[in-house]
PDB file of C-alpha atoms and ligand atoms in Angstrom:
ATOM      1  CA  UNK J 211      25.377   7.764   0.554  1.00  0.00           C
ATOM      2  CA  UNK J 212      22.222   7.571  -1.573  1.00  0.00           C
ATOM      3  CA  UNK J 213      20.123  10.710  -1.958  1.00  0.00           C
ATOM      4  CA  UNK J 214      16.330  10.858  -1.975  1.00  0.00           C
ATOM      5  CA  UNK J 215      13.760  13.571  -1.330  1.00  0.00           C
ATOM      6  CA  UNK J 216      10.211  14.860  -1.524  1.00  0.00           C
ATOM      7  CA  UNK J 217       9.311  17.669  -3.919  1.00  0.00           C
ATOM      8  CA  UNK J 218       6.233  19.835  -3.469  1.00  0.00           C
ATOM      9  CA  UNK J 219       5.129  23.404  -2.773  1.00  0.00           C
ATOM     10  CA  UNK J 220       4.658  24.511  -0.109  1.00  0.00           C
ATOM     11  CA  UNK J 221       5.933  21.586   1.953  1.00  0.00           C
ATOM     12  CA  UNK J 222       5.619  22.773   5.550  1.00  0.00           C
ATOM     13  CA  UNK J 223       5.893  19.955   8.067  1.00  0.00           C
ATOM     14  CA  UNK J 224       6.080  16.483   6.540  1.00  0.00           C
ATOM     15  CA  UNK J 225       6.310  13.034   8.125  1.00  0.00           C
ATOM     16  CA  UNK J 226       8.031  11.638   5.007  1.00  0.00           C
ATOM     17  CA  UNK J 227      11.676  12.129   6.171  1.00  0.00           C
ATOM     18  CA  UNK J 228      10.890  10.366   9.472  1.00  0.00           C
ATOM     19  CA  UNK J 229       9.122   7.461   7.727  1.00  0.00           C
ATOM     20  CA  UNK J 230      11.803   7.015   5.042  1.00  0.00           C
ATOM     21  CA  UNK J 231      14.632   7.133   7.580  1.00  0.00           C
ATOM     22  CA  UNK J 232      12.906   4.404   9.629  1.00  0.00           C
ATOM     23  CA  UNK J 233      12.490   2.325   6.454  1.00  0.00           C
ATOM     24  CA  UNK J 234      16.170   2.844   5.438  1.00  0.00           C
ATOM     25  CA  UNK J 235      17.226   1.540   8.867  1.00  0.00           C
ATOM     26  CA  UNK J 236      15.318  -1.739   8.338  1.00  0.00           C
ATOM     27  CA  UNK J 237      17.517  -2.616   5.351  1.00  0.00           C
ATOM     28  CA  UNK J 238      20.729  -0.912   6.574  1.00  0.00           C
ATOM     29  CA  UNK J 239      20.603   1.555   3.672  1.00  0.00           C
ATOM     30  CA  UNK J 240      22.991   4.506   3.945  1.00  0.00           C
ATOM     31  CA  UNK J 241      20.766   7.269   2.585  1.00  0.00           C
ATOM     32  CA  UNK J 242      19.400  10.731   3.252  1.00  0.00           C
ATOM     33  CA  UNK J 243      15.863  11.995   2.506  1.00  0.00           C
ATOM     34  CA  UNK J 244      15.364  15.750   2.137  1.00  0.00           C
ATOM     35  CA  UNK J 245      12.381  18.074   1.689  1.00  0.00           C
ATOM     36  CA  UNK J 246      12.814  20.050  -1.553  1.00  0.00           C
ATOM     37  CA  UNK J 247      10.396  22.939  -2.106  1.00  0.00           C
ATOM     38  CA  UNK J 248       9.983  23.735  -5.799  1.00  0.00           C
ATOM     39  CA  UNK J 249       7.559  26.445  -6.902  1.00  0.00           C
ATOM     40  CA  UNK J 250       5.313  25.346  -9.809  1.00  0.00           C
ATOM     41  CA  UNK J 251       7.041  27.633 -12.351  1.00  0.00           C
ATOM     42  CA  UNK J 252      10.483  26.223 -11.356  1.00  0.00           C
ATOM     43  CA  UNK J 253       9.645  22.535 -11.850  1.00  0.00           C
ATOM     44  CA  UNK J 254      11.046  22.114 -15.367  1.00  0.00           C
ATOM     45  CA  UNK J 255      14.208  24.127 -14.665  1.00  0.00           C
ATOM     46  CA  UNK J 256      14.818  21.865 -11.628  1.00  0.00           C
ATOM     47  CA  UNK J 257      14.909  18.707 -13.781  1.00  0.00           C
ATOM     48  CA  UNK J 258      18.744  18.386 -13.867  1.00  0.00           C
ATOM     49  CA  UNK J 259      18.982  18.765 -10.090  1.00  0.00           C
ATOM     50  CA  UNK J 260      16.255  16.134  -9.615  1.00  0.00           C
ATOM     51  CA  UNK J 261      17.984  13.659 -11.950  1.00  0.00           C
ATOM     52  CA  UNK J 262      21.033  13.739  -9.654  1.00  0.00           C
ATOM     53  CA  UNK J 263      18.964  12.233  -6.852  1.00  0.00           C
ATOM     54  CA  UNK J 264      18.678   8.432  -6.669  1.00  0.00           C
ATOM     55  CA  UNK J 265      14.915   8.857  -6.561  1.00  0.00           C
ATOM     56  CA  UNK J 266      12.263  11.173  -5.215  1.00  0.00           C
ATOM     57  CA  UNK J 267       8.649  11.453  -4.105  1.00  0.00           C
ATOM     58  CA  UNK J 268       6.245  14.016  -5.492  1.00  0.00           C
ATOM     59  CA  UNK J 269       3.379  15.791  -3.793  1.00  0.00           C
ATOM     60  CA  UNK J 270       0.980  18.668  -4.495  1.00  0.00           C
ATOM     61  CA  UNK J 271       1.153  20.567  -6.874  1.00  0.00           C
ATOM     62  CA  UNK J 272       3.620  18.524  -8.989  1.00  0.00           C
ATOM     63  CA  UNK J 273       1.953  15.097  -9.277  1.00  0.00           C
ATOM     64  CA  UNK J 274       0.846  15.739 -12.861  1.00  0.00           C
ATOM     65  CA  UNK J 275       3.509  18.270 -13.978  1.00  0.00           C
ATOM     66  CA  UNK J 276       6.355  15.878 -13.138  1.00  0.00           C
ATOM     67  CA  UNK J 277       5.201  13.558 -15.932  1.00  0.00           C
ATOM     68  CA  UNK J 278       6.908  15.970 -18.369  1.00  0.00           C
ATOM     69  CA  UNK J 279      10.349  15.023 -17.068  1.00  0.00           C
ATOM     70  CA  UNK J 280       9.768  11.267 -16.970  1.00  0.00           C
ATOM     71  CA  UNK J 281      10.595   8.951 -19.888  1.00  0.00           C
ATOM     72  CA  UNK J 282       8.186   6.177 -18.901  1.00  0.00           C
ATOM     73  CA  UNK J 283       5.227   5.618 -16.583  1.00  0.00           C
ATOM     74  CA  UNK J 284       4.138   2.570 -14.603  1.00  0.00           C
ATOM     75  CA  UNK J 285       0.719   1.127 -15.459  1.00  0.00           C
ATOM     76  CA  UNK J 286      -0.937   2.784 -12.419  1.00  0.00           C
ATOM     77  CA  UNK J 287       0.777   6.167 -12.973  1.00  0.00           C
ATOM     78  CA  UNK J 288      -0.494   6.010 -16.556  1.00  0.00           C
ATOM     79  CA  UNK J 289      -4.014   5.100 -15.384  1.00  0.00           C
ATOM     80  CA  UNK J 290      -4.205   7.838 -12.742  1.00  0.00           C
ATOM     81  CA  UNK J 291      -2.142  10.399 -14.716  1.00  0.00           C
ATOM     82  CA  UNK J 292      -0.514  11.120 -11.356  1.00  0.00           C
ATOM     83  CA  UNK J 293       3.024  10.341 -10.184  1.00  0.00           C
ATOM     84  CA  UNK J 294       4.179  10.344  -6.573  1.00  0.00           C
ATOM     85  CA  UNK J 295       7.429   8.377  -6.973  1.00  0.00           C
ATOM     86  CA  UNK J 296      10.189   8.792  -9.553  1.00  0.00           C
ATOM     87  CA  UNK J 297      13.057   6.375 -10.168  1.00  0.00           C
ATOM     88  CA  UNK J 298      16.005   8.167 -11.789  1.00  0.00           C
ATOM     89  CA  UNK J 299      18.299   5.172 -12.350  1.00  0.00           C
ATOM     90  CA  UNK J 300      18.191   4.062 -16.008  1.00  0.00           C
ATOM     91  CA  UNK J 301      15.026   5.218 -17.754  1.00  0.00           C
ATOM     92  CA  UNK J 302      13.454   7.992 -15.632  1.00  0.00           C
ATOM     93  CA  UNK J 303      10.193   6.351 -14.631  1.00  0.00           C
ATOM     94  CA  UNK J 304       7.145   7.756 -12.814  1.00  0.00           C
ATOM     95  CA  UNK J 305       5.169   5.483 -10.466  1.00  0.00           C
ATOM     96  CA  UNK J 306       2.048   5.871  -8.353  1.00  0.00           C
ATOM     97  CA  UNK J 307       2.569   4.200  -4.990  1.00  0.00           C
ATOM     98  CA  UNK J 308      -0.390   5.964  -3.291  1.00  0.00           C
ATOM     99  CA  UNK J 309      -2.629   3.282  -4.774  1.00  0.00           C
ATOM    100  CA  UNK J 310      -0.470   0.457  -3.371  1.00  0.00           C
ATOM    101  CA  UNK J 311      -0.420   2.328  -0.042  1.00  0.00           C
ATOM    102  CA  UNK J 312      -4.224   2.432  -0.043  1.00  0.00           C
ATOM    103  CA  UNK J 313      -4.616  -1.288  -0.821  1.00  0.00           C
ATOM    104  CA  UNK J 314      -1.966  -2.346   1.716  1.00  0.00           C
ATOM    105  CA  UNK J 315      -3.528  -0.050   4.372  1.00  0.00           C
ATOM    106  CA  UNK J 316      -6.953  -1.676   3.909  1.00  0.00           C
ATOM    107  CA  UNK J 317      -5.306  -5.075   4.115  1.00  0.00           C
ATOM    108  CA  UNK J 318      -3.467  -4.105   7.326  1.00  0.00           C
ATOM    109  CA  UNK J 319      -6.823  -3.083   8.885  1.00  0.00           C
ATOM    110  CA  UNK J 320      -8.501  -6.263   7.587  1.00  0.00           C
ATOM    111  CA  UNK J 321     -10.958  -4.175   5.538  1.00  0.00           C
ATOM    112  CA  UNK J 322     -12.162  -5.754   2.281  1.00  0.00           C
ATOM    113  CA  UNK J 323     -12.465  -3.692  -0.890  1.00  0.00           C
ATOM    114  CA  UNK J 324     -15.666  -5.129  -2.331  1.00  0.00           C
ATOM    115  CA  UNK J 325     -19.435  -4.766  -2.226  1.00  0.00           C
ATOM    116  CA  UNK J 326     -20.620  -1.146  -2.083  1.00  0.00           C
ATOM    117  CA  UNK J 327     -18.040   1.619  -1.587  1.00  0.00           C
ATOM    118  CA  UNK J 328     -18.929   5.241  -0.827  1.00  0.00           C
ATOM    119  CA  UNK J 329     -16.136   7.736  -1.529  1.00  0.00           C
ATOM    120  CA  UNK J 330     -16.584  11.279  -0.187  1.00  0.00           C
ATOM    121  CA  UNK J 331     -14.838  13.833  -2.409  1.00  0.00           C
ATOM    122  CA  UNK J 332     -13.794  14.022  -6.056  1.00  0.00           C
ATOM    123  CA  UNK J 333     -10.222  15.333  -5.868  1.00  0.00           C
ATOM    124  CA  UNK J 334      -6.934  13.615  -6.714  1.00  0.00           C
ATOM    125  CA  UNK J 335      -7.022  10.947  -4.045  1.00  0.00           C
ATOM    126  CA  UNK J 336     -10.789  10.279  -4.465  1.00  0.00           C
ATOM    127  CA  UNK J 337     -10.143   9.613  -8.146  1.00  0.00           C
ATOM    128  CA  UNK J 338      -7.501   7.005  -7.288  1.00  0.00           C
ATOM    129  CA  UNK J 339      -9.789   5.405  -4.643  1.00  0.00           C
ATOM    130  CA  UNK J 340     -12.619   5.275  -7.200  1.00  0.00           C
ATOM    131  CA  UNK J 341     -10.446   3.609  -9.881  1.00  0.00           C
ATOM    132  CA  UNK J 342      -8.990   1.076  -7.415  1.00  0.00           C
ATOM    133  CA  UNK J 343     -12.451   0.265  -6.012  1.00  0.00           C
ATOM    134  CA  UNK J 344     -13.882  -0.171  -9.513  1.00  0.00           C
ATOM    135  CA  UNK J 345     -10.878  -2.329 -10.498  1.00  0.00           C
ATOM    136  CA  UNK J 346     -11.547  -4.476  -7.410  1.00  0.00           C
ATOM    137  CA  UNK J 347     -15.124  -5.026  -8.635  1.00  0.00           C
ATOM    138  CA  UNK J 348     -16.869  -2.856  -6.027  1.00  0.00           C
ATOM    139  CA  UNK J 349     -19.984  -0.773  -6.740  1.00  0.00           C
ATOM    140  CA  UNK J 350     -18.702   2.782  -6.360  1.00  0.00           C
ATOM    141  CA  UNK J 351     -20.607   5.924  -5.343  1.00  0.00           C
ATOM    142  CA  UNK J 352     -18.928   9.324  -5.183  1.00  0.00           C
ATOM    143  CA  UNK J 353     -20.516  11.722  -2.673  1.00  0.00           C
ATOM    144  CA  UNK J 354     -19.792  15.405  -3.199  1.00  0.00           C
ATOM    145  CA  UNK J 355     -20.962  18.870  -2.294  1.00  0.00           C
ATOM    146  CA  UNK J 356     -22.416  21.135  -5.004  1.00  0.00           C
ATOM    147  CA  UNK J 357     -19.001  22.502  -6.089  1.00  0.00           C
ATOM    148  CA  UNK J 358     -17.660  18.987  -6.637  1.00  0.00           C
ATOM    149  CA  UNK J 359     -20.334  17.677  -8.997  1.00  0.00           C
ATOM    150  CA  UNK J 360     -18.489  18.450 -12.253  1.00  0.00           C
ATOM    151  CA  UNK J 361     -15.296  16.789 -11.000  1.00  0.00           C
ATOM    152  CA  UNK J 362     -17.269  13.743  -9.834  1.00  0.00           C
ATOM    153  CA  UNK J 363     -19.025  13.456 -13.203  1.00  0.00           C
ATOM    154  CA  UNK J 364     -15.643  13.695 -14.973  1.00  0.00           C
ATOM    155  CA  UNK J 365     -14.317  10.775 -12.852  1.00  0.00           C
ATOM    156  CA  UNK J 366     -17.514   8.815 -13.623  1.00  0.00           C
ATOM    157  CA  UNK J 367     -17.019   9.406 -17.380  1.00  0.00           C
ATOM    158  CA  UNK J 368     -13.343   8.445 -17.205  1.00  0.00           C
ATOM    159  CA  UNK J 369     -14.043   5.192 -15.335  1.00  0.00           C
ATOM    160  CA  UNK J 370     -16.737   4.340 -17.860  1.00  0.00           C
ATOM    161  CA  UNK J 371     -14.354   5.032 -20.741  1.00  0.00           C
ATOM    162  CA  UNK J 372     -11.243   3.342 -19.322  1.00  0.00           C
ATOM    163  CA  UNK J 373     -12.713   0.456 -17.302  1.00  0.00           C
ATOM    164  CA  UNK J 374     -16.160   0.184 -18.899  1.00  0.00           C
ATOM    165  CA  UNK J 375     -17.666   0.364 -15.403  1.00  0.00           C
ATOM    166  CA  UNK J 376     -20.566   2.518 -14.217  1.00  0.00           C
ATOM    167  CA  UNK J 377     -20.190   4.421 -10.978  1.00  0.00           C
ATOM    168  CA  UNK J 378     -22.718   6.668  -9.212  1.00  0.00           C
ATOM    169  CA  UNK J 379     -22.602  10.302  -8.107  1.00  0.00           C
ATOM    170  CA  UNK J 380     -24.676  11.632  -5.182  1.00  0.00           C
ATOM    171  CA  UNK J 381     -24.934  14.747  -3.038  1.00  0.00           C
ATOM    172  CA  UNK J 382     -23.355  14.287   0.409  1.00  0.00           C
ATOM    173  CA  UNK J 383     -26.613  15.410   2.065  1.00  0.00           C
ATOM    174  CA  UNK J 384     -28.548  12.646   0.272  1.00  0.00           C
ATOM    175  CA  UNK J 385     -26.513   9.744   1.693  1.00  0.00           C
ATOM    176  CA  UNK J 386     -28.975   7.525   3.545  1.00  0.00           C
ATOM    177  CA  UNK J 387     -27.990   4.023   2.368  1.00  0.00           C
ATOM    178  CA  UNK J 388     -25.596   1.644   4.137  1.00  0.00           C
ATOM    179  CA  UNK J 389     -22.300   0.912   2.388  1.00  0.00           C
ATOM    180  CA  UNK J 390     -19.800  -1.884   2.951  1.00  0.00           C
ATOM    181  CA  UNK J 391     -16.998   0.680   3.010  1.00  0.00           C
ATOM    182  CA  UNK J 392     -17.098   4.457   3.485  1.00  0.00           C
ATOM    183  CA  UNK J 393     -14.003   6.478   2.532  1.00  0.00           C
ATOM    184  CA  UNK J 394     -13.250  10.095   3.367  1.00  0.00           C
ATOM    185  CA  UNK J 395     -11.159  11.611   0.554  1.00  0.00           C
ATOM    186  CA  UNK J 396     -11.702  15.227   1.608  1.00  0.00           C
ATOM    187  CA  UNK J 397      -9.752  17.368   4.094  1.00  0.00           C
ATOM    188  CA  UNK J 398     -12.888  17.676   6.287  1.00  0.00           C
ATOM    189  CA  UNK J 399     -11.952  16.802   9.873  1.00  0.00           C
ATOM    190  CA  UNK J 400      -8.249  17.527   9.413  1.00  0.00           C
ATOM    191  CA  UNK J 401      -6.449  19.485  12.117  1.00  0.00           C
ATOM    192  CA  UNK J 402      -7.216  22.218  13.210  1.00  0.00           C
ATOM    193  CA  UNK J 403     -10.901  21.603  12.227  1.00  0.00           C
ATOM    194  CA  UNK J 404     -11.130  18.398  14.218  1.00  0.00           C
ATOM    195  CA  UNK J 405     -14.783  18.852  15.162  1.00  0.00           C
ATOM    196  CA  UNK J 406     -15.902  18.601  11.537  1.00  0.00           C
ATOM    197  CA  UNK J 407     -17.012  15.362   9.928  1.00  0.00           C
ATOM    198  CA  UNK J 408     -17.901  14.724   6.305  1.00  0.00           C
ATOM    199  CA  UNK J 409     -20.755  12.380   7.393  1.00  0.00           C
ATOM    200  CA  UNK J 410     -22.909  12.148  10.520  1.00  0.00           C
ATOM    201  CA  UNK J 411     -22.965   9.271  12.988  1.00  0.00           C
ATOM    202  CA  UNK J 412     -26.367   8.295  11.577  1.00  0.00           C
ATOM    203  CA  UNK J 413     -24.955   8.090   8.056  1.00  0.00           C
ATOM    204  CA  UNK J 414     -22.087   5.769   9.022  1.00  0.00           C
ATOM    205  CA  UNK J 415     -23.355   3.700  11.947  1.00  0.00           C
ATOM    206  CA  UNK J 416     -24.778   0.882   9.805  1.00  0.00           C
ATOM    207  CA  UNK J 417     -21.866   0.745   7.347  1.00  0.00           C
ATOM    208  CA  UNK J 418     -19.335  -2.088   7.224  1.00  0.00           C
ATOM    209  CA  UNK J 419     -16.073  -0.166   7.610  1.00  0.00           C
ATOM    210  CA  UNK J 420     -14.624   3.365   7.406  1.00  0.00           C
ATOM    211  CA  UNK J 421     -11.320   4.523   5.894  1.00  0.00           C
ATOM    212  CA  UNK J 422     -10.212   8.127   6.367  1.00  0.00           C
ATOM    213  CA  UNK J 423      -7.304   9.392   4.217  1.00  0.00           C
ATOM    214  CA  UNK J 424      -6.529  11.943   6.942  1.00  0.00           C
ATOM    215  CA  UNK J 425      -3.817  11.068   9.505  1.00  0.00           C
ATOM    216  CA  UNK J 426      -3.730  14.306  11.504  1.00  0.00           C
ATOM    217  CA  UNK J 427      -5.529  13.815  13.855  1.00  0.00           C
ATOM    218  CA  UNK J 428      -5.077  10.051  13.997  1.00  0.00           C
ATOM    219  CA  UNK J 429      -8.734   9.702  15.003  1.00  0.00           C
ATOM    220  CA  UNK J 430     -10.949  12.098  13.074  1.00  0.00           C
ATOM    221  CA  UNK J 431     -14.513  12.796  14.168  1.00  0.00           C
ATOM    222  CA  UNK J 432     -15.625  10.413  11.389  1.00  0.00           C
ATOM    223  CA  UNK J 433     -13.408   7.629  12.773  1.00  0.00           C
ATOM    224  CA  UNK J 434     -14.712   8.293  16.286  1.00  0.00           C
ATOM    225  CA  UNK J 435     -18.220   7.573  14.878  1.00  0.00           C
ATOM    226  CA  UNK J 436     -16.914   4.271  13.449  1.00  0.00           C
ATOM    227  CA  UNK J 437     -15.380   3.394  16.833  1.00  0.00           C
ATOM    228  CA  UNK J 438     -18.672   4.252  18.603  1.00  0.00           C
ATOM    229  CA  UNK J 439     -20.611   2.136  16.116  1.00  0.00           C
ATOM    230  CA  UNK J 440     -18.146  -0.725  16.658  1.00  0.00           C
ATOM    231  CA  UNK J 441     -17.206  -1.052  12.980  1.00  0.00           C
ATOM    232  CA  UNK J 442     -13.731  -1.547  11.475  1.00  0.00           C
ATOM    233  CA  UNK J 443     -11.797   1.601  10.611  1.00  0.00           C
ATOM    234  CA  UNK J 444      -8.416   2.897   9.524  1.00  0.00           C
ATOM    235  CA  UNK J 445      -6.838   6.330   9.306  1.00  0.00           C
ATOM    236  CA  UNK J 446      -4.548   7.453   6.457  1.00  0.00           C
ATOM    237  CA  UNK J 447      -1.289   6.872   8.300  1.00  0.00           C
ATOM    238  CA  UNK J 448      -0.763   3.302   7.210  1.00  0.00           C
ATOM    239  CA  UNK J 449      -1.447   4.400   3.604  1.00  0.00           C
ATOM    240  CA  UNK J 450       1.292   7.035   4.013  1.00  0.00           C
ATOM    241  CA  UNK J 451       3.773   4.532   5.461  1.00  0.00           C
ATOM    242  CA  UNK J 452       2.958   1.829   2.911  1.00  0.00           C
ATOM    243  CA  UNK J 453       3.297   4.199  -0.069  1.00  0.00           C
ATOM    244  CA  UNK J 454       6.763   5.112   1.230  1.00  0.00           C
ATOM    245  CA  UNK J 455       7.677   1.431   1.653  1.00  0.00           C
ATOM    246  CA  UNK J 456       6.587   0.655  -1.909  1.00  0.00           C
ATOM    247  CA  UNK J 457       8.652   3.660  -3.141  1.00  0.00           C
ATOM    248  CA  UNK J 458      11.746   2.155  -1.470  1.00  0.00           C
ATOM    249  CA  UNK J 459      10.961  -1.243  -3.004  1.00  0.00           C
ATOM    250  CA  UNK J 460      11.063   0.518  -6.390  1.00  0.00           C
ATOM    251  CA  UNK J 461      14.208   2.593  -5.734  1.00  0.00           C
ATOM    252  CA  UNK J 462      16.280   0.015  -3.899  1.00  0.00           C
ATOM    253  CA  UNK J 463      14.877  -3.407  -4.834  1.00  0.00           C
ATOM    254  CA  UNK J 464      14.273  -4.118  -1.117  1.00  0.00           C
ATOM    255  CA  UNK J 465      11.178  -5.689   0.425  1.00  0.00           C
ATOM    256  CA  UNK J 466       9.427  -5.303   3.762  1.00  0.00           C
ATOM    257  CA  UNK J 467       7.681  -7.622   6.203  1.00  0.00           C
ATOM    258  CA  UNK J 468       4.139  -6.650   7.319  1.00  0.00           C
ATOM    259  CA  UNK J 469       5.188  -6.723  10.985  1.00  0.00           C
ATOM    260  CA  UNK J 470       8.088  -4.303  10.362  1.00  0.00           C
ATOM    261  CA  UNK J 471       5.734  -1.867   8.639  1.00  0.00           C
ATOM    262  CA  UNK J 472       3.210  -2.182  11.483  1.00  0.00           C
ATOM    263  CA  UNK J 473       5.998  -1.236  13.932  1.00  0.00           C
ATOM    264  CA  UNK J 474       6.903   1.821  11.810  1.00  0.00           C
ATOM    265  CA  UNK J 475       3.226   2.862  11.687  1.00  0.00           C
ATOM    266  CA  UNK J 476       3.163   2.806  15.512  1.00  0.00           C
ATOM    267  CA  UNK J 477       6.486   4.729  15.727  1.00  0.00           C
ATOM    268  CA  UNK J 478       5.141   7.335  13.278  1.00  0.00           C
ATOM    269  CA  UNK J 479       1.955   7.658  15.364  1.00  0.00           C
ATOM    270  CA  UNK J 480       4.101   8.312  18.427  1.00  0.00           C
ATOM    271  CA  UNK J 481       6.142  10.889  16.509  1.00  0.00           C
ATOM    272  CA  UNK J 482       2.944  12.622  15.319  1.00  0.00           C
ATOM    273  CA  UNK J 483       1.606  12.817  18.869  1.00  0.00           C
ATOM    274  CA  UNK J 484       4.785  14.549  20.225  1.00  0.00           C
TER     275      UNK J 484
HETATM  276  P1  NAP V  63      -7.994  17.643  -3.462  1.00  0.00           P
HETATM  277  O1  NAP V  63      -7.560  17.161  -4.798  1.00  0.00           O
HETATM  278  O2  NAP V  63      -7.821  19.067  -3.095  1.00  0.00           O
HETATM  279  O3  NAP V  63      -9.551  17.231  -3.274  1.00  0.00           O
HETATM  280  C1  NAP V  63     -10.268  17.587  -2.130  1.00  0.00           C
HETATM  281  C2  NAP V  63     -11.694  17.130  -2.272  1.00  0.00           C
HETATM  282  O4  NAP V  63     -12.359  17.401  -1.029  1.00  0.00           O
HETATM  283  C3  NAP V  63     -12.493  17.847  -3.353  1.00  0.00           C
HETATM  284  O5  NAP V  63     -13.380  16.936  -3.939  1.00  0.00           O
HETATM  285  C4  NAP V  63     -13.259  18.906  -2.559  1.00  0.00           C
HETATM  286  O6  NAP V  63     -14.503  19.267  -3.140  1.00  0.00           O
HETATM  287  C5  NAP V  63     -13.553  18.148  -1.295  1.00  0.00           C
HETATM  288  N1  NAP V  63     -13.831  19.037  -0.185  1.00  0.00           N
HETATM  289  C6  NAP V  63     -13.014  19.964   0.367  1.00  0.00           C
HETATM  290  N2  NAP V  63     -13.644  20.602   1.377  1.00  0.00           N
HETATM  291  C7  NAP V  63     -14.896  20.065   1.456  1.00  0.00           C
HETATM  292  C8  NAP V  63     -16.020  20.293   2.295  1.00  0.00           C
HETATM  293  N3  NAP V  63     -15.984  21.218   3.269  1.00  0.00           N
HETATM  294  N4  NAP V  63     -17.144  19.552   2.090  1.00  0.00           N
HETATM  295  C9  NAP V  63     -17.184  18.620   1.122  1.00  0.00           C
HETATM  296  N5  NAP V  63     -16.139  18.354   0.291  1.00  0.00           N
HETATM  297  C10 NAP V  63     -15.022  19.067   0.459  1.00  0.00           C
HETATM  298  O7  NAP V  63      -7.233  16.825  -2.284  1.00  0.00           O
HETATM  299  P2  NAP V  63      -6.629  15.344  -2.339  1.00  0.00           P
HETATM  300  O8  NAP V  63      -5.215  15.398  -2.755  1.00  0.00           O
HETATM  301  O9  NAP V  63      -7.570  14.470  -3.070  1.00  0.00           O
HETATM  302  O10 NAP V  63      -6.603  14.980  -0.777  1.00  0.00           O
HETATM  303  C11 NAP V  63      -7.798  14.795  -0.038  1.00  0.00           C
HETATM  304  C12 NAP V  63      -7.455  14.382   1.380  1.00  0.00           C
HETATM  305  O11 NAP V  63      -6.710  13.160   1.372  1.00  0.00           O
HETATM  306  C13 NAP V  63      -6.573  15.386   2.139  1.00  0.00           C
HETATM  307  O12 NAP V  63      -7.002  15.471   3.462  1.00  0.00           O
HETATM  308  C14 NAP V  63      -5.196  14.779   2.084  1.00  0.00           C
HETATM  309  O13 NAP V  63      -4.396  15.144   3.190  1.00  0.00           O
HETATM  310  C15 NAP V  63      -5.522  13.287   2.141  1.00  0.00           C
HETATM  311  N6  NAP V  63      -4.494  12.442   1.529  1.00  0.00           N
HETATM  312  C16 NAP V  63      -3.923  11.472   2.299  1.00  0.00           C
HETATM  313  C17 NAP V  63      -2.958  10.655   1.769  1.00  0.00           C
HETATM  314  C18 NAP V  63      -2.339   9.566   2.636  1.00  0.00           C
HETATM  315  O14 NAP V  63      -1.313   8.996   2.267  1.00  0.00           O
HETATM  316  N7  NAP V  63      -2.935   9.251   3.737  1.00  0.00           N
HETATM  317  C19 NAP V  63      -2.537  10.803   0.430  1.00  0.00           C
HETATM  318  C20 NAP V  63      -3.148  11.809  -0.334  1.00  0.00           C
HETATM  319  C21 NAP V  63      -4.128  12.634   0.231  1.00  0.00           C
HETATM  320  P3  NAP V  63     -14.751  20.634  -3.989  1.00  0.00           P
HETATM  321  O15 NAP V  63     -14.286  20.328  -5.378  1.00  0.00           O
HETATM  322  O16 NAP V  63     -16.190  20.825  -3.857  1.00  0.00           O
HETATM  323  O17 NAP V  63     -13.920  21.704  -3.325  1.00  0.00           O
END
């Protein structure tokens, strides 16, 4: 039996074992997927235990620290300086499959990544969204509250340096323009604060599409505004399922059909609603 897992701290409830087990079933893979809590100060001393796994996923707070125990990085992991998937067979290699999850999730919802893209937030996932949007040729604006301005300016400087592309930084309260795509990369609206929304109905109603990285609840207040305004939208669940599928493609050399992944997204939604 192959052994996989998710490392992070704290882990609490995670949908990853459910999603990975559903994906294993599609390819008849005999494998287990465990949650492995590792406190930040124990990460390096856990390296030998981790190398005995066939592969593992990485979440907060280890996405950067884990790079110390890898021997190589994929192009995207190198670009984002963040690893969420590690392959232990052969050269221990760190990958970033969140970015593939994001692109595949947009594709699944028939949302194009071009034109003007507004990204709310300047944390880890906002940084990845900003790089991917800039790489896709979109005009990117980061919208942040006062405490996020330095982080947003650092992302702007990094994208200028690494991609030679200019992006814009604005205060969330000053968002009045229409954007082709609006992305929520903050925890605002996440359960239990489901009445909160990072933008108002007025700010999103004339936009082209909305993507929310949150998947609990499945429909955030922000996504309910998109539904009311009759514009395309997607929650973060398909990103979560797709990043897991891409991790298994890396670990096991398997591949997945879009329709199979769509079925697993629906099954995971049902599991979340239990
Ligand atoms: P992070 O690094 O902690 O960044 C959070 C960002 O949100 C920061 O820019 C923070 O700004 C901002 N923020 C927090 N509270 C805010 C508020 N009340 N008003 C305005 N901005 C606020 O987190 P992350 O890892 O990027 O994750 C962000 C979200 O994406 C989370 O909800 C996470 O669950 C979700 N996510 C989903 C997936 C998926 O697969 N679907 C993957 C990764 C993450 P300050 O600097 O001002 O605090």
